[in-house]
Amino acid sequence: MIAGRFITMEGGEGVGKTTNITYIQSLLKEQNIQVLLTREPGGTALAESIRQLLLDKEQEAIAEQTELLMMFAARAQHIKHVIQPALEQGIWVLCDRFTDATYAYQGGGRNIALSTIQWLENFVQADLRPDLTLLLDAPIQLGMQRAQQRGKLDRFESEKMAFFAKVREAYLSIAEQQPQRVKIIDATQSLACVQNQIKQTLAPFMYE
Ligand code: Z5A
Protein backbone atom coordinates (compact mmCIF):
# COMPACT_ATOMS: atom_id res chain seq x y z
CA MET A 1 0.00 0.00 0.00
CA ILE A 2 1.22 3.55 -0.76
CA ALA A 3 2.03 5.41 2.47
CA GLY A 4 -0.41 8.24 3.23
CA ARG A 5 0.56 11.61 1.80
CA PHE A 6 -0.20 14.90 3.46
CA ILE A 7 -1.46 17.62 1.09
CA THR A 8 -2.46 21.10 2.22
CA MET A 9 -4.35 23.88 0.47
CA GLU A 10 -3.48 27.49 1.25
CA GLY A 11 -4.29 31.01 0.12
CA GLY A 12 -6.12 34.17 1.13
CA GLU A 13 -9.86 34.67 1.62
CA GLY A 14 -12.25 33.41 -1.01
CA VAL A 15 -9.57 32.26 -3.49
CA GLY A 16 -11.28 28.88 -3.87
CA LYS A 17 -9.54 26.60 -1.35
CA THR A 18 -12.66 24.78 -0.20
CA THR A 19 -14.03 24.42 -3.75
CA ASN A 20 -10.77 23.01 -5.06
CA ILE A 21 -9.86 20.74 -2.18
CA THR A 22 -13.12 18.90 -2.87
CA TYR A 23 -12.01 18.63 -6.50
CA ILE A 24 -8.68 17.09 -5.40
CA GLN A 25 -10.59 14.62 -3.24
CA SER A 26 -12.53 13.47 -6.31
CA LEU A 27 -9.32 13.16 -8.38
CA LEU A 28 -7.73 10.95 -5.72
CA LYS A 29 -10.85 8.83 -5.34
CA GLU A 30 -10.85 8.22 -9.11
CA GLN A 31 -7.41 6.67 -8.61
CA ASN A 32 -8.77 4.50 -5.76
CA ILE A 33 -6.69 6.40 -3.24
CA GLN A 34 -8.21 6.45 0.23
CA VAL A 35 -8.49 10.06 1.27
CA LEU A 36 -9.51 12.10 4.30
CA LEU A 37 -10.66 15.70 3.86
CA THR A 38 -10.23 18.01 6.84
CA ARG A 39 -9.57 21.64 7.73
CA GLU A 40 -7.84 24.04 10.11
CA PRO A 41 -8.55 25.47 12.50
CA GLY A 42 -10.81 22.48 13.17
CA GLY A 43 -11.01 18.81 12.31
CA THR A 44 -11.98 17.44 15.77
CA ALA A 45 -14.85 18.42 18.07
CA LEU A 46 -12.56 20.38 20.38
CA ALA A 47 -10.64 22.00 17.51
CA GLU A 48 -13.95 23.00 15.84
CA SER A 49 -14.99 24.66 19.14
CA ILE A 50 -11.71 26.59 19.12
CA ARG A 51 -12.46 27.58 15.50
CA GLN A 52 -15.84 29.01 16.55
CA LEU A 53 -14.13 31.12 19.22
CA LEU A 54 -11.47 32.30 16.76
CA LEU A 55 -13.93 33.36 14.04
CA ASP A 56 -16.53 34.96 16.33
CA LYS A 57 -16.54 38.75 15.97
CA GLU A 58 -18.86 39.43 18.91
CA GLN A 59 -16.65 38.33 21.82
CA GLU A 60 -13.85 40.21 23.61
CA ALA A 61 -10.81 41.20 21.53
CA ILE A 62 -8.42 38.26 21.18
CA ALA A 63 -4.80 39.08 21.97
CA GLU A 64 -2.46 38.06 19.14
CA GLN A 65 -0.57 35.70 21.46
CA THR A 66 -3.87 34.05 22.42
CA GLU A 67 -4.80 33.71 18.75
CA LEU A 68 -1.48 32.05 17.96
CA LEU A 69 -1.73 29.61 20.87
CA MET A 70 -5.35 28.75 19.99
CA MET A 71 -4.29 27.91 16.42
CA PHE A 72 -1.63 25.55 17.73
CA ALA A 73 -3.89 24.12 20.46
CA ALA A 74 -6.44 23.19 17.78
CA ARG A 75 -3.63 21.85 15.58
CA ALA A 76 -2.23 19.62 18.33
CA GLN A 77 -5.65 17.96 18.77
CA HIS A 78 -6.09 17.63 15.02
CA ILE A 79 -2.70 16.02 14.47
CA LYS A 80 -2.98 13.59 17.37
CA HIS A 81 -6.55 12.44 16.77
CA VAL A 82 -7.02 12.76 13.00
CA ILE A 83 -3.99 13.51 10.81
CA GLN A 84 -1.37 11.21 12.30
CA PRO A 85 -3.64 8.15 12.66
CA ALA A 86 -4.85 8.53 9.06
CA LEU A 87 -1.34 8.84 7.62
CA GLU A 88 -0.22 5.82 9.65
CA GLN A 89 -3.03 3.79 8.04
CA GLY A 90 -1.89 4.83 4.55
CA ILE A 91 -4.77 7.27 4.08
CA TRP A 92 -3.99 10.50 2.21
CA VAL A 93 -4.88 13.60 4.17
CA LEU A 94 -6.14 16.74 2.40
CA CYS A 95 -6.17 19.69 4.75
CA ASP A 96 -7.81 23.08 4.02
CA ARG A 97 -5.11 25.35 5.58
CA PHE A 98 -2.32 24.27 7.95
CA THR A 99 0.78 25.84 9.49
CA ASP A 100 1.65 27.98 6.44
CA ALA A 101 -1.53 29.90 7.37
CA THR A 102 -0.03 30.59 10.79
CA TYR A 103 3.15 31.94 9.18
CA ALA A 104 1.02 34.05 6.82
CA TYR A 105 -1.69 35.39 9.21
CA GLN A 106 -0.02 35.44 12.63
CA GLY A 107 3.50 35.95 11.25
CA GLY A 108 2.91 38.18 8.19
CA GLY A 109 -0.42 39.71 9.23
CA ARG A 110 0.13 40.18 12.96
CA ASN A 111 3.94 40.54 12.93
CA ILE A 112 4.60 37.71 15.41
CA ALA A 113 8.25 36.65 15.21
CA LEU A 114 8.75 33.73 12.85
CA SER A 115 11.11 32.13 15.38
CA THR A 116 8.20 31.93 17.89
CA ILE A 117 5.98 30.23 15.29
CA GLN A 118 8.83 27.91 14.35
CA TRP A 119 9.29 26.90 17.98
CA LEU A 120 5.59 26.04 18.33
CA GLU A 121 5.64 24.22 14.99
CA ASN A 122 8.48 21.98 16.17
CA PHE A 123 6.86 21.47 19.58
CA VAL A 124 3.40 20.57 18.25
CA GLN A 125 4.28 18.81 15.01
CA ALA A 126 7.68 17.19 15.67
CA ASP A 127 8.73 16.22 12.13
CA LEU A 128 5.25 16.30 10.54
CA ARG A 129 5.22 18.63 7.51
CA PRO A 130 3.01 18.59 4.40
CA ASP A 131 4.38 16.59 1.45
CA LEU A 132 2.76 19.04 -0.95
CA THR A 133 1.09 22.43 -0.55
CA LEU A 134 -1.01 24.12 -3.21
CA LEU A 135 -1.05 27.88 -2.78
CA LEU A 136 -4.01 29.45 -4.56
CA ASP A 137 -2.91 32.98 -5.34
CA ALA A 138 -4.99 35.96 -6.47
CA PRO A 139 -5.02 39.71 -5.83
CA ILE A 140 -6.68 40.29 -2.46
CA GLN A 141 -9.55 42.34 -3.93
CA LEU A 142 -10.66 39.37 -6.02
CA GLY A 143 -10.72 36.93 -3.08
CA MET A 144 -12.53 39.45 -0.86
CA GLN A 145 -15.12 40.02 -3.58
CA ARG A 146 -15.77 36.27 -3.80
CA ALA A 147 -15.89 35.94 0.03
CA GLN A 148 -18.26 38.93 0.38
CA GLN A 149 -20.69 37.42 -2.10
CA ARG A 150 -21.26 34.68 0.48
CA GLY A 151 -22.57 37.17 3.07
CA LYS A 152 -21.55 38.08 6.64
CA LEU A 153 -17.78 38.42 7.18
CA ASP A 154 -16.04 36.65 10.10
CA ARG A 155 -13.42 38.15 12.46
CA PHE A 156 -10.53 37.55 10.03
CA GLU A 157 -12.43 38.63 6.93
CA SER A 158 -13.18 41.95 8.66
CA GLU A 159 -9.48 42.91 8.76
CA LYS A 160 -8.22 45.82 6.65
CA MET A 161 -6.75 45.39 3.16
CA ALA A 162 -3.21 46.14 4.46
CA PHE A 163 -3.47 43.05 6.66
CA PHE A 164 -4.39 40.84 3.70
CA ALA A 165 -1.60 42.34 1.59
CA LYS A 166 0.89 41.23 4.27
CA VAL A 167 -0.71 37.78 4.41
CA ARG A 168 -0.37 37.37 0.65
CA GLU A 169 3.23 38.58 0.71
CA ALA A 170 4.06 36.08 3.48
CA TYR A 171 2.50 33.19 1.53
CA LEU A 172 4.43 34.13 -1.62
CA SER A 173 7.63 34.34 0.36
CA ILE A 174 7.10 30.78 1.76
CA ALA A 175 6.54 29.54 -1.81
CA GLU A 176 9.72 31.24 -2.95
CA GLN A 177 11.72 29.69 -0.11
CA GLN A 178 10.24 26.18 -0.46
CA PRO A 179 9.52 25.68 -4.18
CA GLN A 180 9.79 21.88 -3.93
CA ARG A 181 6.87 21.67 -1.50
CA VAL A 182 4.78 24.74 -2.27
CA LYS A 183 3.27 25.08 -5.76
CA ILE A 184 1.57 28.32 -6.74
CA ILE A 185 -1.74 28.04 -8.60
CA ASP A 186 -3.07 31.11 -10.40
CA ALA A 187 -6.53 31.48 -8.83
CA THR A 188 -7.59 34.45 -10.97
CA GLN A 189 -8.52 32.10 -13.83
CA SER A 190 -11.88 30.42 -14.41
CA LEU A 191 -12.62 27.45 -12.17
CA ALA A 192 -12.00 25.05 -15.08
CA CYS A 193 -8.53 26.57 -15.69
CA VAL A 194 -7.67 26.51 -11.98
CA GLN A 195 -8.65 22.85 -11.78
CA ASN A 196 -6.59 22.06 -14.85
CA GLN A 197 -3.52 23.62 -13.19
CA ILE A 198 -4.22 21.60 -10.04
CA LYS A 199 -4.55 18.37 -12.00
CA GLN A 200 -1.24 18.96 -13.77
CA THR A 201 0.53 19.82 -10.51
CA LEU A 202 -0.79 16.72 -8.78
CA ALA A 203 -0.10 14.26 -11.61
CA PRO A 204 3.61 13.61 -10.92
CA PHE A 205 2.91 13.48 -7.19
CA MET A 206 0.11 10.89 -7.56
CA TYR A 207 2.12 8.46 -9.66
CA GLU A 208 5.49 8.92 -7.89
N1 Z5A B 1 -6.22 31.11 10.13
C1 Z5A B 1 -5.15 31.72 10.76
O1 Z5A B 1 -5.15 32.93 11.00
N2 Z5A B 1 -4.08 30.97 11.14
C2 Z5A B 1 -4.03 29.62 10.93
O2 Z5A B 1 -3.05 28.96 11.31
C3 Z5A B 1 -5.15 29.00 10.26
C4 Z5A B 1 -6.22 29.79 9.87
C5 Z5A B 1 -5.14 27.53 10.00
C6 Z5A B 1 -10.54 30.61 8.74
O3 Z5A B 1 -10.10 29.97 7.61
C7 Z5A B 1 -9.61 31.72 9.13
O4 Z5A B 1 -8.58 31.22 9.98
C8 Z5A B 1 -8.88 32.30 7.95
C9 Z5A B 1 -7.41 32.32 8.33
C10 Z5A B 1 -7.38 31.93 9.75
N3 Z5A B 1 -9.18 33.64 7.78
N4 Z5A B 1 -10.06 34.11 7.13
N5 Z5A B 1 -10.90 34.59 6.62
P1 Z5A B 1 -11.07 29.53 6.41
O5 Z5A B 1 -10.23 28.67 5.56
O6 Z5A B 1 -12.34 29.00 6.87
O7 Z5A B 1 -11.48 30.94 5.78
P2 Z5A B 1 -11.40 31.51 4.37
O8 Z5A B 1 -10.11 31.76 3.77
O9 Z5A B 1 -12.21 32.70 4.62
O10 Z5A B 1 -12.03 30.43 3.44
P3 Z5A B 1 -13.17 30.70 2.53
O11 Z5A B 1 -13.73 32.06 2.72
O12 Z5A B 1 -14.09 29.56 2.73
O13 Z5A B 1 -12.58 30.79 1.09
P4 Z5A B 1 -12.07 29.66 0.09
O14 Z5A B 1 -12.28 28.32 0.69
O15 Z5A B 1 -10.73 29.99 -0.36
O16 Z5A B 1 -13.03 29.86 -1.15
P5 Z5A B 1 -14.30 29.00 -1.63
O17 Z5A B 1 -15.34 28.97 -0.55
O18 Z5A B 1 -13.88 27.75 -2.26
O19 Z5A B 1 -14.78 29.98 -2.81
C11 Z5A B 1 -15.34 31.25 -2.55
C12 Z5A B 1 -16.37 31.59 -3.65
O20 Z5A B 1 -15.70 31.80 -4.89
C13 Z5A B 1 -17.39 30.46 -3.89
O21 Z5A B 1 -18.60 31.03 -4.15
C14 Z5A B 1 -16.83 29.75 -5.13
O22 Z5A B 1 -17.82 29.12 -5.89
C15 Z5A B 1 -16.19 30.90 -5.88
N6 Z5A B 1 -15.03 30.51 -6.71
C16 Z5A B 1 -14.01 29.68 -6.36
N7 Z5A B 1 -13.10 29.59 -7.36
C17 Z5A B 1 -13.55 30.39 -8.35
C18 Z5A B 1 -13.03 30.73 -9.64
N8 Z5A B 1 -11.87 30.24 -10.11
N9 Z5A B 1 -13.73 31.60 -10.38
C19 Z5A B 1 -14.90 32.13 -9.93
N10 Z5A B 1 -15.45 31.85 -8.72
C20 Z5A B 1 -14.77 31.00 -7.94
PDB file of C-alpha atoms and ligand atoms in Angstrom, residues 10-20 39-42 51 54-55 67 71-72 75 96-106 110 136 142-143 146-147 149-150 154-158 163-164 171 186-192 194, ligand 1:
ATOM      1  CA  GLU A  10      -3.480  27.485   1.254  1.00  0.00           C
ATOM      2  CA  GLY A  11      -4.288  31.015   0.121  1.00  0.00           C
ATOM      3  CA  GLY A  12      -6.122  34.169   1.127  1.00  0.00           C
ATOM      4  CA  GLU A  13      -9.856  34.666   1.624  1.00  0.00           C
ATOM      5  CA  GLY A  14     -12.245  33.405  -1.014  1.00  0.00           C
ATOM      6  CA  VAL A  15      -9.572  32.258  -3.493  1.00  0.00           C
ATOM      7  CA  GLY A  16     -11.279  28.884  -3.867  1.00  0.00           C
ATOM      8  CA  LYS A  17      -9.541  26.599  -1.345  1.00  0.00           C
ATOM      9  CA  THR A  18     -12.662  24.785  -0.204  1.00  0.00           C
ATOM     10  CA  THR A  19     -14.025  24.422  -3.752  1.00  0.00           C
ATOM     11  CA  ASN A  20     -10.768  23.007  -5.065  1.00  0.00           C
ATOM     12  CA  ARG A  39      -9.569  21.644   7.727  1.00  0.00           C
ATOM     13  CA  GLU A  40      -7.840  24.042  10.108  1.00  0.00           C
ATOM     14  CA  PRO A  41      -8.549  25.467  12.499  1.00  0.00           C
ATOM     15  CA  GLY A  42     -10.807  22.479  13.167  1.00  0.00           C
ATOM     16  CA  ARG A  51     -12.460  27.580  15.498  1.00  0.00           C
ATOM     17  CA  LEU A  54     -11.469  32.302  16.764  1.00  0.00           C
ATOM     18  CA  LEU A  55     -13.925  33.360  14.042  1.00  0.00           C
ATOM     19  CA  GLU A  67      -4.801  33.713  18.751  1.00  0.00           C
ATOM     20  CA  MET A  71      -4.290  27.914  16.423  1.00  0.00           C
ATOM     21  CA  PHE A  72      -1.626  25.554  17.727  1.00  0.00           C
ATOM     22  CA  ARG A  75      -3.627  21.849  15.576  1.00  0.00           C
ATOM     23  CA  ASP A  96      -7.810  23.077   4.019  1.00  0.00           C
ATOM     24  CA  ARG A  97      -5.114  25.345   5.584  1.00  0.00           C
ATOM     25  CA  PHE A  98      -2.323  24.268   7.949  1.00  0.00           C
ATOM     26  CA  THR A  99       0.778  25.845   9.492  1.00  0.00           C
ATOM     27  CA  ASP A 100       1.645  27.983   6.444  1.00  0.00           C
ATOM     28  CA  ALA A 101      -1.535  29.902   7.367  1.00  0.00           C
ATOM     29  CA  THR A 102      -0.029  30.587  10.791  1.00  0.00           C
ATOM     30  CA  TYR A 103       3.146  31.941   9.179  1.00  0.00           C
ATOM     31  CA  ALA A 104       1.019  34.048   6.819  1.00  0.00           C
ATOM     32  CA  TYR A 105      -1.688  35.389   9.210  1.00  0.00           C
ATOM     33  CA  GLN A 106      -0.024  35.442  12.626  1.00  0.00           C
ATOM     34  CA  ARG A 110       0.127  40.179  12.958  1.00  0.00           C
ATOM     35  CA  LEU A 136      -4.014  29.452  -4.560  1.00  0.00           C
ATOM     36  CA  LEU A 142     -10.658  39.367  -6.017  1.00  0.00           C
ATOM     37  CA  GLY A 143     -10.724  36.934  -3.081  1.00  0.00           C
ATOM     38  CA  ARG A 146     -15.773  36.273  -3.795  1.00  0.00           C
ATOM     39  CA  ALA A 147     -15.886  35.940   0.027  1.00  0.00           C
ATOM     40  CA  GLN A 149     -20.694  37.423  -2.096  1.00  0.00           C
ATOM     41  CA  ARG A 150     -21.263  34.684   0.482  1.00  0.00           C
ATOM     42  CA  ASP A 154     -16.036  36.654  10.098  1.00  0.00           C
ATOM     43  CA  ARG A 155     -13.421  38.154  12.460  1.00  0.00           C
ATOM     44  CA  PHE A 156     -10.528  37.552  10.035  1.00  0.00           C
ATOM     45  CA  GLU A 157     -12.431  38.626   6.932  1.00  0.00           C
ATOM     46  CA  SER A 158     -13.180  41.954   8.656  1.00  0.00           C
ATOM     47  CA  PHE A 163      -3.468  43.050   6.655  1.00  0.00           C
ATOM     48  CA  PHE A 164      -4.388  40.839   3.698  1.00  0.00           C
ATOM     49  CA  TYR A 171       2.503  33.194   1.528  1.00  0.00           C
ATOM     50  CA  ASP A 186      -3.067  31.112 -10.402  1.00  0.00           C
ATOM     51  CA  ALA A 187      -6.527  31.476  -8.834  1.00  0.00           C
ATOM     52  CA  THR A 188      -7.594  34.452 -10.974  1.00  0.00           C
ATOM     53  CA  GLN A 189      -8.518  32.101 -13.825  1.00  0.00           C
ATOM     54  CA  SER A 190     -11.882  30.418 -14.407  1.00  0.00           C
ATOM     55  CA  LEU A 191     -12.622  27.451 -12.165  1.00  0.00           C
ATOM     56  CA  ALA A 192     -11.999  25.055 -15.076  1.00  0.00           C
ATOM     57  CA  VAL A 194      -7.673  26.513 -11.976  1.00  0.00           C
TER      58      VAL A 194
HETATM   59  N1  Z5A B   1      -6.217  31.112  10.135  1.00  0.00           N
HETATM   60  C1  Z5A B   1      -5.147  31.716  10.761  1.00  0.00           C
HETATM   61  O1  Z5A B   1      -5.154  32.927  10.996  1.00  0.00           O
HETATM   62  N2  Z5A B   1      -4.081  30.965  11.138  1.00  0.00           N
HETATM   63  C2  Z5A B   1      -4.031  29.620  10.932  1.00  0.00           C
HETATM   64  O2  Z5A B   1      -3.054  28.965  11.311  1.00  0.00           O
HETATM   65  C3  Z5A B   1      -5.151  29.003  10.264  1.00  0.00           C
HETATM   66  C4  Z5A B   1      -6.220  29.792   9.872  1.00  0.00           C
HETATM   67  C5  Z5A B   1      -5.136  27.533  10.001  1.00  0.00           C
HETATM   68  C6  Z5A B   1     -10.543  30.609   8.739  1.00  0.00           C
HETATM   69  O3  Z5A B   1     -10.102  29.970   7.611  1.00  0.00           O
HETATM   70  C7  Z5A B   1      -9.608  31.716   9.130  1.00  0.00           C
HETATM   71  O4  Z5A B   1      -8.576  31.215   9.979  1.00  0.00           O
HETATM   72  C8  Z5A B   1      -8.876  32.304   7.948  1.00  0.00           C
HETATM   73  C9  Z5A B   1      -7.407  32.316   8.326  1.00  0.00           C
HETATM   74  C10 Z5A B   1      -7.376  31.933   9.754  1.00  0.00           C
HETATM   75  N3  Z5A B   1      -9.184  33.645   7.780  1.00  0.00           N
HETATM   76  N4  Z5A B   1     -10.061  34.105   7.131  1.00  0.00           N
HETATM   77  N5  Z5A B   1     -10.897  34.591   6.618  1.00  0.00           N
HETATM   78  P1  Z5A B   1     -11.067  29.530   6.410  1.00  0.00           P
HETATM   79  O5  Z5A B   1     -10.234  28.667   5.557  1.00  0.00           O
HETATM   80  O6  Z5A B   1     -12.342  28.997   6.867  1.00  0.00           O
HETATM   81  O7  Z5A B   1     -11.484  30.945   5.777  1.00  0.00           O
HETATM   82  P2  Z5A B   1     -11.398  31.505   4.373  1.00  0.00           P
HETATM   83  O8  Z5A B   1     -10.113  31.759   3.773  1.00  0.00           O
HETATM   84  O9  Z5A B   1     -12.214  32.703   4.618  1.00  0.00           O
HETATM   85  O10 Z5A B   1     -12.026  30.426   3.438  1.00  0.00           O
HETATM   86  P3  Z5A B   1     -13.170  30.702   2.532  1.00  0.00           P
HETATM   87  O11 Z5A B   1     -13.734  32.059   2.717  1.00  0.00           O
HETATM   88  O12 Z5A B   1     -14.093  29.557   2.735  1.00  0.00           O
HETATM   89  O13 Z5A B   1     -12.578  30.788   1.092  1.00  0.00           O
HETATM   90  P4  Z5A B   1     -12.071  29.665   0.094  1.00  0.00           P
HETATM   91  O14 Z5A B   1     -12.277  28.324   0.686  1.00  0.00           O
HETATM   92  O15 Z5A B   1     -10.730  29.994  -0.357  1.00  0.00           O
HETATM   93  O16 Z5A B   1     -13.033  29.863  -1.149  1.00  0.00           O
HETATM   94  P5  Z5A B   1     -14.302  29.001  -1.635  1.00  0.00           P
HETATM   95  O17 Z5A B   1     -15.337  28.966  -0.548  1.00  0.00           O
HETATM   96  O18 Z5A B   1     -13.877  27.751  -2.258  1.00  0.00           O
HETATM   97  O19 Z5A B   1     -14.776  29.976  -2.810  1.00  0.00           O
HETATM   98  C11 Z5A B   1     -15.336  31.253  -2.553  1.00  0.00           C
HETATM   99  C12 Z5A B   1     -16.372  31.592  -3.648  1.00  0.00           C
HETATM  100  O20 Z5A B   1     -15.704  31.802  -4.889  1.00  0.00           O
HETATM  101  C13 Z5A B   1     -17.385  30.457  -3.893  1.00  0.00           C
HETATM  102  O21 Z5A B   1     -18.602  31.035  -4.154  1.00  0.00           O
HETATM  103  C14 Z5A B   1     -16.825  29.745  -5.130  1.00  0.00           C
HETATM  104  O22 Z5A B   1     -17.823  29.125  -5.888  1.00  0.00           O
HETATM  105  C15 Z5A B   1     -16.186  30.902  -5.883  1.00  0.00           C
HETATM  106  N6  Z5A B   1     -15.027  30.510  -6.709  1.00  0.00           N
HETATM  107  C16 Z5A B   1     -14.009  29.679  -6.363  1.00  0.00           C
HETATM  108  N7  Z5A B   1     -13.103  29.591  -7.355  1.00  0.00           N
HETATM  109  C17 Z5A B   1     -13.551  30.395  -8.348  1.00  0.00           C
HETATM  110  C18 Z5A B   1     -13.028  30.731  -9.643  1.00  0.00           C
HETATM  111  N8  Z5A B   1     -11.870  30.239 -10.106  1.00  0.00           N
HETATM  112  N9  Z5A B   1     -13.735  31.599 -10.383  1.00  0.00           N
HETATM  113  C19 Z5A B   1     -14.905  32.134  -9.933  1.00  0.00           C
HETATM  114  N10 Z5A B   1     -15.451  31.853  -8.716  1.00  0.00           N
HETATM  115  C20 Z5A B   1     -14.771  30.998  -7.936  1.00  0.00           C
END
